[in-house]
Amino acid sequence: MNKIINHPDHMISEMLDGYLAMYGDQFEKIPNPNGKCNGMIRKDRRDKVSVVVGGGGGNEPWIIGYVGKGLADGAALGPVYTAPPARAILNVTKEVPHEKGVVYIAANHTGDVLNFELVSELAELEGIRTECVFVTDDITSAPIEHQEERRGVAGISMVVKIAGAAAEAGLELDEVVRIARKACANTYTFSVTTSPGYMPGSGKAMFEMPEGEIEYGMGFNGENGVLHTPLTSADEIADTLMKYLLDDIRPAEGDELAVFVNGFGFTSKLELCILSRRVHEILCEKGAAIHDMFTDELFCPQGTGGLSISIVRLDEELKKYYDAPAYAPFFKKMKMGDLRWETR
Amino acid sequence: MNKIINHPDHMISEMLDGYLAMYGDQFEKIPNPNGKCNGMIRKDRRDKVSVVVGGGGGNEPWIIGYVGKGLADGAALGPVYTAPPARAILNVTKEVPHEKGVVYIAANHTGDVLNFELVSELAELEGIRTECVFVTDDITSAPIEHQEERRGVAGISMVVKIAGAAAEAGLELDEVVRIARKACANTYTFSVTTSPGYMPGSGKAMFEMPEGEIEYGMGFNGENGVLHTPLTSADEIADTLMKYLLDDIRPAEGDELAVFVNGFGFTSKLELCILSRRVHEILCEKGAAIHDMFTDELFCPQGTGGLSISIVRLDEELKKYYDAPAYAPFFKKMKMGDLRWETR
């Protein structure tokens, strides 16, 4: 597939430069002596707990797009599909406000966990208190009894959003961490893949997938999913996605749910809305209380067809932070009433 | 290509139903007796000039996503890649606040022009004052001397945004129309296509395009562009796009520009940022005054690879309305300072 890049080795740093060319009033780059690993932070520093995210590139807007008001304060960027180097994470940690501590939020993948845990110890040596939250929303990667072993996918957007709002509200480190972990424990994601993504560097497909077939719960690198079927209708796809999700979540009477339909990039908004119609219908049939439902593209393995559904089970506390506005150029989550219209 | 739909005949109405299932607090459907054509309006009706948009489906978020605060008040939706029926436009016109008049904004395509002009006469018979603005931003479809013959593409987002802000500010019909026409006359778009889109109904490619080749200024249905080349680097693609655009615009010293890099859907944010880096660099080299630059996906022919760059030349008046916040679920354009943070 034709890719619009310069040299594969410079993709992440050039992406960051382009992002900062457009949004440099809000963000700045954290330079790195070896020029290879990169980080960025918010310019509007406040005396509060900071949230720092990190991971491999290639799923934009995750990670670069999760830094913003009501979201994260800084991001450490690894190469495409590779964990960020410890040095990048440490540099970002030192540059964000850290007197009140730093919460790290990353997906629960081996490389990310290793590097964030290492930096957590290094930061401690420098007198910076940190805590790690590894997001485990992918319901197909381990059974619910071993929820802590699950991988992190698109639900990480909701955990960062809730933790970011809690930090923005001025809560202390232990409280932000407790709320982030509660959000994580209550976030569930399941996906369907309809066509393979590509390696951004080469444009080569990540894996083979025959036309007319789809797979549920597939990993982004082609790891086997839980169900491989012929292509069916949007309504049947929604039925299958929601069956697996609701069997896993088992929402209780009165549970309020936030529902996020995340397009992988290649699947159009037309398709996402058609599928969302049936998802909403299913939840209504089951008597679920839908606190909020939306579709966006917040976690997009390059060029992949398909989507994931993330559901967050909200209590009053999570709802408060879920509802707070969040603003980053690629991650805007707010209500119409959150805007100042009267000044115009 | 695998598509997530039910029946091709129901795509637009099911999309609208899904959209309203998620965002029904803000919008409502305008039912149509024959059940075929559809329209939608904002629920928060105000006594002001209304802006109504319309066109064929398949380029979402255009059209459905352009209805919102600081944007349009209603939309008439045609079938995929087909102009909206006159009846749909008329129904929407009657349902939006129309005492102060209605501004129609559509792309300058034959079917859209015919139907909007017809409805404009029908509305007049019912005592509703209307004016049509047909957007002509595609610089490859006619020379600058015949700007009024150009097609409308992604720049329509900026015209709707500016006209919507002018209407929201309480301006009278003639003023909103004058400002919308000024925005239109100062909006220029040029594109590169890197892979063909597909027909949403069938999943079949819209046209053939050999791997390793790209085309500038191509129409969305495969109409010939102005330049067909082998795939080059992101920087070279940016150079070519900007050369054509700046030759057409010929910005004068001191002209302030708004620059919108519109991804077609299949091209990732990583690529859009890499290309934007060079676009910004070129504008700085030329001494242009960049008032604002951003990337988003606001006009997306299904599954197409590539992007367009739209440039709006702003004077003080246009800048005022360009800068006003705009809010719709798929079209959020605001600054961090436009949000009420203090209430949380």
XYZ file of C-alpha atoms in Angstrom:
688
model
C 0.000 0.000 0.000
C 1.289 3.472 -0.867
C 2.475 5.259 2.269
C 3.122 8.988 2.674
C 6.378 9.017 4.640
C 9.989 10.072 4.170
C 12.413 7.602 5.776
C 11.022 4.822 8.018
C 13.605 5.669 10.711
C 12.285 9.226 11.015
C 8.556 8.581 11.058
C 7.902 9.209 14.748
C 10.131 12.266 15.090
C 8.773 13.801 11.860
C 5.233 13.090 12.971
C 5.942 14.857 16.252
C 7.515 17.790 14.399
C 4.443 18.074 12.173
C 2.135 17.886 15.165
C 4.089 20.604 16.946
C 4.191 22.763 13.789
C 0.390 22.780 13.971
C -0.186 22.719 17.729
C 3.019 24.160 19.146
C 1.045 26.740 21.118
C -0.131 23.885 23.361
C 2.696 21.357 23.397
C 6.448 21.161 23.351
C 8.953 18.486 22.466
C 11.302 16.940 24.997
C 14.589 16.635 23.166
C 16.657 13.514 23.637
C 20.462 13.501 23.344
C 20.571 10.465 21.032
C 17.917 11.946 18.762
C 16.127 8.621 18.502
C 13.462 8.560 21.175
C 11.007 11.357 21.647
C 8.664 12.807 24.158
C 6.245 15.691 24.427
C 4.500 17.588 27.205
C 1.775 20.167 27.699
C 2.896 23.768 27.897
C 0.268 24.783 30.440
C 1.963 23.290 33.495
C -0.006 23.327 36.707
C 0.915 22.342 40.229
C -0.925 19.013 40.263
C -0.385 15.287 39.865
C 0.794 14.556 36.321
C -0.361 11.758 34.055
C 2.256 10.400 31.629
C 1.397 7.961 28.848
C 3.699 6.007 26.603
C 3.894 3.228 24.064
C 4.895 2.419 20.537
C 3.791 4.609 17.626
C 1.575 3.413 14.805
C -1.837 3.514 16.524
C -2.341 7.288 16.350
C -3.983 9.252 17.847
C -2.785 6.996 20.723
C -0.180 8.136 22.070
C 0.622 11.577 20.718
C -3.026 12.650 20.753
C -3.703 11.752 24.392
C -1.752 14.697 25.793
C -4.086 17.584 26.512
C -6.230 19.313 29.071
C -8.286 16.815 31.084
C -6.048 14.086 29.618
C -2.316 13.321 30.000
C 0.417 15.868 30.740
C 3.176 14.151 28.803
C 3.897 11.256 26.455
C 6.940 9.090 25.812
C 6.958 7.853 22.233
C 8.551 4.608 21.146
C 9.276 3.642 17.546
C 6.422 2.081 15.566
C 4.875 -0.827 17.498
C 7.801 -0.781 20.002
C 7.846 0.259 23.671
C 9.293 3.695 24.472
C 12.880 3.603 25.727
C 13.325 4.062 29.482
C 15.291 7.241 28.857
C 12.382 8.849 26.973
C 9.973 8.037 29.808
C 12.390 9.392 32.414
C 12.995 12.603 30.451
C 9.272 13.256 30.178
C 8.816 12.497 33.886
C 11.381 15.139 34.790
C 9.793 17.744 32.511
C 6.154 17.452 33.600
C 5.185 18.937 36.986
C 6.193 16.096 39.320
C 6.295 17.515 42.830
C 2.921 15.898 43.581
C 3.817 12.662 41.816
C 3.313 11.109 38.398
C 0.870 8.419 37.283
C 2.082 6.317 34.374
C -0.594 4.852 32.129
C 0.411 2.333 29.490
C -1.082 -0.694 27.786
C -0.378 -4.017 29.474
C 2.230 -5.242 26.979
C 5.518 -6.809 28.113
C 7.867 -4.146 26.742
C 5.821 -1.231 28.043
C 5.461 -2.837 31.489
C 9.198 -3.554 31.757
C 10.250 -0.053 30.781
C 7.683 1.820 32.845
C 8.466 -0.289 35.936
C 12.187 0.320 35.457
C 11.674 4.076 35.111
C 9.381 4.076 38.112
C 12.356 2.860 40.181
C 14.753 5.323 38.551
C 12.357 8.208 39.200
C 12.057 7.138 42.822
C 15.862 7.454 43.114
C 15.528 11.023 41.890
C 12.889 11.726 44.503
C 9.883 11.609 42.159
C 6.960 9.530 43.374
C 5.373 7.497 40.581
C 2.753 4.794 40.207
C 2.070 2.572 37.186
C -1.371 1.690 35.818
C -1.311 -0.902 33.038
C -4.561 -1.044 31.106
C -6.120 -4.492 30.589
C -9.309 -3.984 28.621
C -8.968 -6.591 25.832
C -11.417 -9.313 26.889
C -10.037 -11.915 24.501
C -6.470 -11.955 25.783
C -7.240 -13.649 29.137
C -10.370 -14.838 30.977
C -12.104 -12.467 33.409
C -10.623 -14.394 36.355
C -7.211 -13.227 35.165
C -8.279 -9.753 34.122
C -4.903 -8.343 35.228
C -3.205 -10.393 32.473
C -5.254 -8.884 29.657
C -3.689 -6.652 26.985
C -4.537 -2.997 26.659
C -6.290 -1.704 23.546
C -8.727 1.140 22.741
C -10.184 1.266 26.267
C -6.959 2.962 27.328
C -8.492 6.168 25.954
C -11.217 6.055 28.585
C -8.792 5.266 31.434
C -6.528 8.182 30.442
C -9.569 10.438 30.138
C -10.879 9.556 33.607
C -7.436 9.693 35.282
C -6.638 12.970 33.502
C -9.849 14.539 34.770
C -9.131 13.351 38.328
C -5.627 14.864 38.193
C -7.024 18.069 36.667
C -9.481 18.290 39.576
C -6.524 18.473 41.964
C -6.749 15.037 43.540
C -3.659 13.586 45.238
C -1.520 10.855 43.708
C -3.063 7.936 45.619
C -6.538 9.079 44.695
C -5.748 9.537 41.009
C -4.172 6.063 40.966
C -7.111 4.482 42.775
C -9.564 6.058 40.319
C -7.444 5.096 37.287
C -7.286 1.468 38.531
C -11.023 1.424 39.142
C -11.610 2.760 35.606
C -9.267 0.092 34.265
C -11.006 -2.733 36.153
C -14.332 -1.588 34.699
C -13.290 -1.178 31.061
C -13.881 -3.946 28.531
C -13.063 -4.010 24.821
C -13.844 -6.473 22.035
C -13.117 -6.042 18.335
C -13.787 -7.271 14.836
C -11.158 -7.062 12.099
C -12.340 -6.865 8.493
C -9.048 -6.195 6.690
C -5.388 -6.205 7.730
C -3.448 -3.081 8.597
C -0.030 -2.323 7.144
C 3.442 -1.645 8.469
C 3.815 2.139 8.216
C 7.440 1.827 7.160
C 6.996 -0.589 4.284
C 3.287 -0.361 3.466
C 3.212 -4.188 3.617
C 0.114 -5.847 5.096
C 0.619 -6.920 8.722
C -0.925 -10.336 8.022
C -3.040 -12.174 5.460
C -6.818 -12.131 5.654
C -8.984 -13.580 2.902
C -11.610 -11.284 1.362
C -15.110 -12.146 2.571
C -13.898 -13.323 5.983
C -13.681 -11.459 9.268
C -12.201 -12.241 12.664
C -13.294 -11.290 16.166
C -10.810 -10.552 18.954
C -7.789 -10.613 16.660
C -4.508 -9.036 17.774
C -3.210 -6.137 15.722
C -0.276 -8.150 14.489
C -2.517 -10.955 13.278
C -2.590 -12.959 16.515
C -5.490 -15.409 16.368
C -8.818 -14.142 17.593
C -11.647 -16.077 19.178
C -13.932 -16.468 16.172
C -13.345 -16.477 12.422
C -16.480 -16.201 10.249
C -17.615 -15.220 6.779
C -18.558 -11.539 6.463
C -22.100 -11.054 7.754
C -24.418 -8.058 8.063
C -23.657 -5.088 10.309
C -26.470 -6.151 12.644
C -25.101 -9.695 12.977
C -21.608 -8.324 13.622
C -23.029 -6.058 16.347
C -24.893 -9.033 17.851
C -21.700 -11.101 18.033
C -19.601 -8.270 19.471
C -22.166 -7.484 22.139
C -22.743 -11.141 23.066
C -19.052 -11.601 23.934
C -18.861 -8.236 25.690
C -21.990 -8.636 27.804
C -21.072 -12.233 28.721
C -17.800 -10.851 30.045
C -19.119 -7.703 31.732
C -22.334 -9.185 33.118
C -23.727 -5.737 33.958
C -25.954 -5.662 37.026
C -29.359 -3.990 37.181
C -28.818 -0.236 37.322
C -25.207 -0.275 36.118
C -24.586 2.786 34.008
C -22.466 2.212 30.928
C -20.353 4.413 28.687
C -20.020 2.902 25.210
C -17.247 3.853 22.792
C -17.265 2.503 19.232
C -13.682 2.924 17.991
C -13.097 2.783 14.251
C -9.716 1.353 13.237
C -9.309 3.910 10.443
C -10.236 2.141 7.231
C -13.842 1.566 8.329
C -15.969 4.606 7.509
C -18.163 6.659 9.801
C -21.102 5.508 7.697
C -20.362 1.903 8.713
C -19.611 2.843 12.335
C -23.000 4.576 12.649
C -24.855 1.669 11.013
C -23.265 -0.755 13.477
C -23.808 1.616 16.430
C -27.527 1.662 15.655
C -27.777 -2.049 16.452
C -25.397 -1.846 19.450
C -27.652 0.800 20.989
C -30.725 -1.309 20.240
C -29.202 -4.372 21.937
C -28.328 -2.402 25.056
C -31.856 -0.983 25.202
C -33.335 -4.481 24.774
C -31.212 -5.698 27.701
C -32.429 -2.810 29.840
C -28.928 -1.364 30.232
C -28.582 2.249 31.357
C -26.539 4.014 28.665
C -24.922 7.025 30.292
C -23.114 8.004 27.084
C -22.396 6.452 23.711
C -20.142 7.809 21.001
C -18.018 6.823 18.044
C -14.571 8.172 17.261
C -11.183 6.987 16.050
C -8.851 7.109 19.066
C -6.801 3.922 18.715
C -6.106 3.081 15.091
C -3.700 0.379 13.971
C -2.646 1.878 10.605
C -5.047 1.167 7.763
C -6.893 -1.657 9.511
C -10.521 -2.399 8.687
C -12.875 -3.022 11.563
C -13.629 -1.534 14.932
C -13.711 -2.217 18.621
C -16.378 -1.555 21.204
C -15.231 -0.431 24.641
C -17.660 -0.377 27.530
C -16.934 1.358 30.819
C -19.077 0.499 33.820
C -19.498 3.760 35.711
C -20.261 4.445 39.339
C -20.964 7.979 40.551
C -17.261 8.702 41.061
C -16.128 7.447 37.640
C -19.044 9.229 35.998
C -17.933 12.558 37.426
C -14.497 12.277 35.779
C -15.818 10.627 32.627
C -18.137 13.611 32.163
C -15.455 16.281 32.587
C -14.359 17.874 29.297
C -11.154 16.700 27.613
C -9.330 18.651 24.933
C -6.490 17.646 22.645
C -6.366 18.273 18.892
C -7.152 14.597 18.090
C -9.109 13.756 21.269
C -11.946 16.147 21.990
C -14.576 14.828 24.364
C -17.042 17.338 25.736
C -20.662 18.368 25.639
C -22.036 21.371 23.796
C -22.680 23.054 27.142
C -18.989 22.799 28.065
C -18.207 25.501 25.499
C -18.301 29.223 26.149
C -20.726 30.433 23.534
C -21.646 33.661 25.256
C -18.298 35.330 24.605
C -18.913 35.459 20.855
C -13.360 -4.887 0.390
C -15.396 -6.140 3.374
C -18.034 -3.580 4.319
C -20.014 -3.410 7.554
C -23.531 -2.665 6.316
C -26.934 -4.327 6.214
C -28.755 -3.660 2.929
C -27.293 -1.081 0.485
C -30.711 0.575 0.148
C -30.857 1.329 3.873
C -27.335 2.635 4.451
C -28.158 6.316 4.803
C -31.279 5.906 6.922
C -29.583 3.334 9.181
C -26.544 5.583 9.511
C -28.822 8.431 10.559
C -30.630 6.165 13.031
C -27.289 5.124 14.545
C -26.135 8.723 14.735
C -29.363 9.737 16.468
C -29.186 6.750 18.836
C -25.868 8.217 20.045
C -26.546 11.942 19.722
C -30.327 12.176 19.896
C -30.068 14.724 22.703
C -28.777 17.224 20.122
C -30.434 16.286 16.836
C -33.661 14.964 15.479
C -34.714 13.261 12.268
C -37.055 14.842 9.765
C -39.286 12.005 8.645
C -40.195 11.719 5.011
C -43.447 10.150 3.833
C -41.791 7.937 1.231
C -39.198 6.704 3.734
C -36.403 7.078 1.193
C -34.897 10.484 1.650
C -33.815 11.773 4.993
C -33.048 14.931 6.809
C -31.980 16.006 10.260
C -31.968 19.233 12.262
C -30.576 20.633 15.505
C -32.861 20.465 18.498
C -31.676 23.762 19.971
C -33.659 26.048 17.670
C -32.944 29.728 17.949
C -34.526 32.728 16.320
C -31.794 33.366 13.778
C -30.880 32.800 10.139
C -30.545 29.055 9.499
C -27.860 27.293 7.491
C -28.937 24.123 5.687
C -26.468 21.782 3.993
C -27.120 18.873 1.694
C -25.542 16.406 -0.666
C -25.035 12.735 -1.322
C -23.877 10.387 1.432
C -20.600 8.492 1.353
C -18.175 11.265 2.319
C -18.960 11.287 6.060
C -18.648 13.273 8.249
C -19.868 15.544 5.394
C -22.993 15.931 5.478
C -24.430 14.424 8.615
C -21.585 15.694 10.792
C -21.833 19.345 9.720
C -25.005 20.020 11.692
C -24.136 21.487 15.071
C -23.642 24.642 17.070
C -21.615 27.219 15.135
C -22.214 25.067 12.027
C -25.367 24.154 10.081
C -28.873 23.938 11.510
C -30.126 21.160 9.268
C -29.040 18.696 6.585
C -30.792 17.046 3.661
C -29.240 13.664 2.914
C -29.200 12.086 -0.507
C -28.374 8.448 -1.219
C -24.678 7.538 -1.543
C -22.953 9.876 -4.025
C -26.347 11.239 -5.192
C -27.902 14.674 -4.674
C -30.608 14.949 -2.003
C -34.158 14.923 -3.375
C -35.896 18.301 -3.534
C -38.516 17.065 -1.088
C -35.891 16.287 1.560
C -34.392 19.772 1.235
C -37.820 21.407 1.425
C -38.829 19.375 4.487
C -35.653 20.377 6.316
C -36.182 24.022 5.298
C -39.634 24.017 6.868
C -38.396 22.428 10.083
C -35.419 24.692 10.840
C -36.138 28.212 12.137
C -36.813 30.045 8.867
C -38.488 33.328 9.767
C -35.194 35.156 9.212
C -34.320 33.192 6.107
C -32.277 30.133 5.197
C -28.829 29.899 3.593
C -28.270 26.743 1.575
C -24.682 25.535 1.304
C -23.871 22.681 -1.051
C -20.987 21.573 -3.230
C -21.019 22.912 -6.775
C -22.116 19.666 -8.451
C -24.854 19.598 -11.098
C -27.398 17.517 -9.177
C -26.996 19.460 -5.966
C -27.228 22.810 -7.767
C -30.378 21.797 -9.661
C -32.200 20.542 -6.589
C -31.219 23.373 -4.271
C -32.182 25.998 -6.870
C -35.518 24.284 -7.410
C -36.233 24.150 -3.679
C -35.172 27.761 -3.322
C -38.041 28.695 -5.648
C -40.484 26.356 -3.903
C -39.551 27.800 -0.503
C -40.075 31.309 -1.851
C -43.636 30.282 -2.797
C -44.163 29.256 0.821
C -42.891 32.626 1.992
C -39.457 31.435 3.121
C -36.539 33.569 1.953
C -33.562 31.471 0.889
C -30.200 31.989 -0.772
C -27.873 29.369 -2.288
C -24.101 29.245 -1.856
C -22.386 26.606 -3.975
C -18.846 25.878 -2.857
C -16.144 25.910 -5.537
C -12.854 25.143 -3.791
C -11.391 22.394 -6.022
C -8.637 24.213 -7.925
C -8.205 21.469 -10.537
C -11.749 21.469 -11.850
C -11.544 24.862 -13.596
C -8.973 27.659 -13.944
C -9.016 30.539 -11.465
C -10.599 32.817 -14.116
C -13.644 30.529 -13.942
C -13.568 29.940 -10.215
C -17.365 29.842 -10.093
C -17.309 26.662 -12.228
C -15.117 24.711 -9.827
C -16.390 21.682 -7.915
C -16.794 21.688 -4.160
C -14.689 19.365 -2.023
C -13.241 19.447 1.516
C -13.112 23.251 1.704
C -16.886 23.182 2.128
C -16.177 22.418 5.800
C -14.573 25.821 6.240
C -17.357 27.667 4.387
C -20.034 25.981 6.531
C -18.011 26.732 9.652
C -17.660 30.439 8.825
C -21.286 30.853 7.664
C -22.538 28.917 10.702
C -20.625 31.215 13.050
C -21.989 34.305 11.275
C -25.555 32.987 11.595
C -24.939 32.045 15.242
C -23.770 35.620 15.882
C -27.204 36.870 14.845
C -26.339 38.409 11.469
C -29.094 38.947 8.938
C -29.598 36.768 5.866
C -27.854 39.062 3.392
C -24.860 39.391 5.681
C -24.544 35.648 6.289
C -24.754 35.066 2.536
C -22.184 37.760 1.773
C -19.767 36.282 4.324
C -20.351 32.711 3.106
C -19.655 33.810 -0.490
C -16.530 35.659 0.583
C -15.334 32.537 2.438
C -16.077 30.462 -0.664
C -14.182 32.824 -2.987
C -11.166 32.588 -0.672
C -11.065 28.818 -0.188
C -8.785 26.631 -2.309
C -8.313 22.856 -2.170
C -5.896 20.486 -3.899
C -5.525 16.763 -3.292
C -3.402 13.692 -3.809
C -4.929 10.228 -4.123
C -2.791 7.233 -3.132
C -5.357 4.430 -3.338
C -8.923 4.156 -4.634
C -11.984 4.309 -2.404
C -14.795 1.789 -2.625
C -18.518 1.862 -3.239
C -20.057 1.521 0.212
C -22.827 -0.718 -1.091
C -20.699 -3.271 -2.877
C -17.237 -2.787 -1.361
C -15.898 -2.636 -4.969
C -13.074 -0.199 -5.721
C -14.311 3.041 -7.316
C -11.571 2.876 -9.957
C -8.253 1.183 -10.708
C -4.991 2.654 -9.495
C -1.695 0.792 -9.850
C 0.327 0.246 -6.652
C 3.337 2.574 -6.496
C 1.583 5.376 -8.406
C -0.294 8.402 -7.125
C -2.416 11.093 -8.728
C -2.896 14.761 -7.922
C -6.227 16.524 -8.333
C -8.157 13.357 -9.077
C -11.940 13.284 -8.756
C -13.436 10.929 -6.203
C -14.963 8.759 -8.889
C -11.649 8.368 -10.669
C -11.921 11.424 -12.919
C -8.468 12.258 -14.276
C -6.335 14.562 -12.194
C -3.673 17.005 -13.305
C -0.560 14.959 -12.574
C 0.122 11.225 -12.332
C 3.487 10.251 -10.811
C 5.251 7.384 -9.102
C 4.936 7.411 -5.300
C 7.505 9.838 -3.877
C 8.430 10.930 -0.360
C 6.045 12.802 1.921
C 8.144 15.949 1.532
C 8.033 15.778 -2.263
C 4.267 15.209 -2.162
C 3.897 18.270 0.088
C 6.074 20.289 -2.301
C 3.891 19.378 -5.284
C 0.617 20.026 -3.459
C 1.799 23.413 -2.225
C 3.229 24.450 -5.586
C -0.143 24.018 -7.292
C -2.018 25.614 -4.407
C 0.223 28.664 -4.048
C 0.328 29.208 -7.825
C -3.455 29.348 -7.728
C -3.894 31.383 -4.558
C -0.995 33.801 -5.084
C -1.190 35.055 -1.493
C -0.210 38.694 -1.091
C 2.181 39.965 1.552
C 0.393 39.971 4.886
C -2.427 37.619 3.854
C -3.343 35.448 6.781
C -4.053 31.825 5.937
C -5.959 29.010 7.608
C -4.635 25.626 6.491
C -6.649 22.415 6.797
C -5.040 19.064 5.958
C -7.955 16.677 5.361
C -7.246 12.952 5.505
C -9.429 10.854 3.193
C -9.769 8.104 5.801
C -7.323 5.393 4.821
C -4.276 7.643 5.292
C -3.176 7.600 8.919
C -2.664 10.514 11.295
C 1.001 9.540 11.389
C 1.240 10.234 7.652
C -0.897 13.380 7.862
C 1.417 14.824 10.525
C 4.570 13.910 8.576
C 3.210 15.686 5.498
C 1.942 18.645 7.545
C 5.472 19.174 8.860
C 6.677 20.007 5.356
C 3.563 22.015 4.437
C 4.171 24.237 7.451
C 7.846 24.558 6.532
C 7.016 25.632 2.956
C 4.576 28.281 4.165
C 7.167 29.606 6.615
C 9.802 29.695 3.841
C 7.399 31.710 1.676
C 6.811 34.159 4.519
C 3.110 33.342 4.726
C 1.220 34.298 7.874
C -0.344 31.089 9.197
C -3.307 32.087 11.308
C -4.222 28.461 12.040
C -3.272 25.033 10.762
C -4.865 21.718 11.663
C -5.462 18.216 10.395
C -8.718 16.307 10.667
C -10.942 14.022 8.603
C -13.994 16.055 7.630
C -14.608 15.024 4.025
C -13.787 11.366 3.443
C -14.642 9.492 0.264
C -15.011 5.963 1.729
C -11.745 4.114 2.198
C -9.711 6.358 -0.087
C -5.976 6.820 0.469
C -4.613 10.327 0.285
C -5.517 13.757 1.514
C -6.385 17.253 0.464
C -5.077 20.580 1.613
C -7.553 23.433 1.908
C -6.350 26.979 2.380
C -8.626 29.841 3.377
C -7.388 33.387 2.900
C -8.729 35.327 5.865
C -9.446 38.999 6.327
C -10.412 40.385 9.736
C -14.076 39.610 9.178
C -13.585 36.015 8.047
C -11.071 35.465 10.849
C -13.642 36.435 13.447
C -16.068 33.724 12.279
C -13.336 31.205 11.527
C -12.147 31.554 15.136
C -15.569 31.063 16.741
C -16.041 27.608 18.283
C -17.940 24.935 16.361
C -19.374 21.816 17.926
C -20.811 18.682 16.357
C -19.941 15.112 17.347
C -17.740 14.607 14.245
C -16.744 18.261 13.684
C -15.268 19.913 16.756
C -13.252 23.028 16.078
C -12.352 25.174 19.044
C -9.479 26.313 21.190
C -8.694 25.062 24.674
C -9.763 28.443 26.036
C -13.238 28.063 24.531
C -14.026 25.389 27.117
C -15.428 26.059 30.565
C -12.868 24.405 32.797
C -13.728 26.354 35.918
C -17.066 24.610 36.448
C -15.394 21.281 37.246
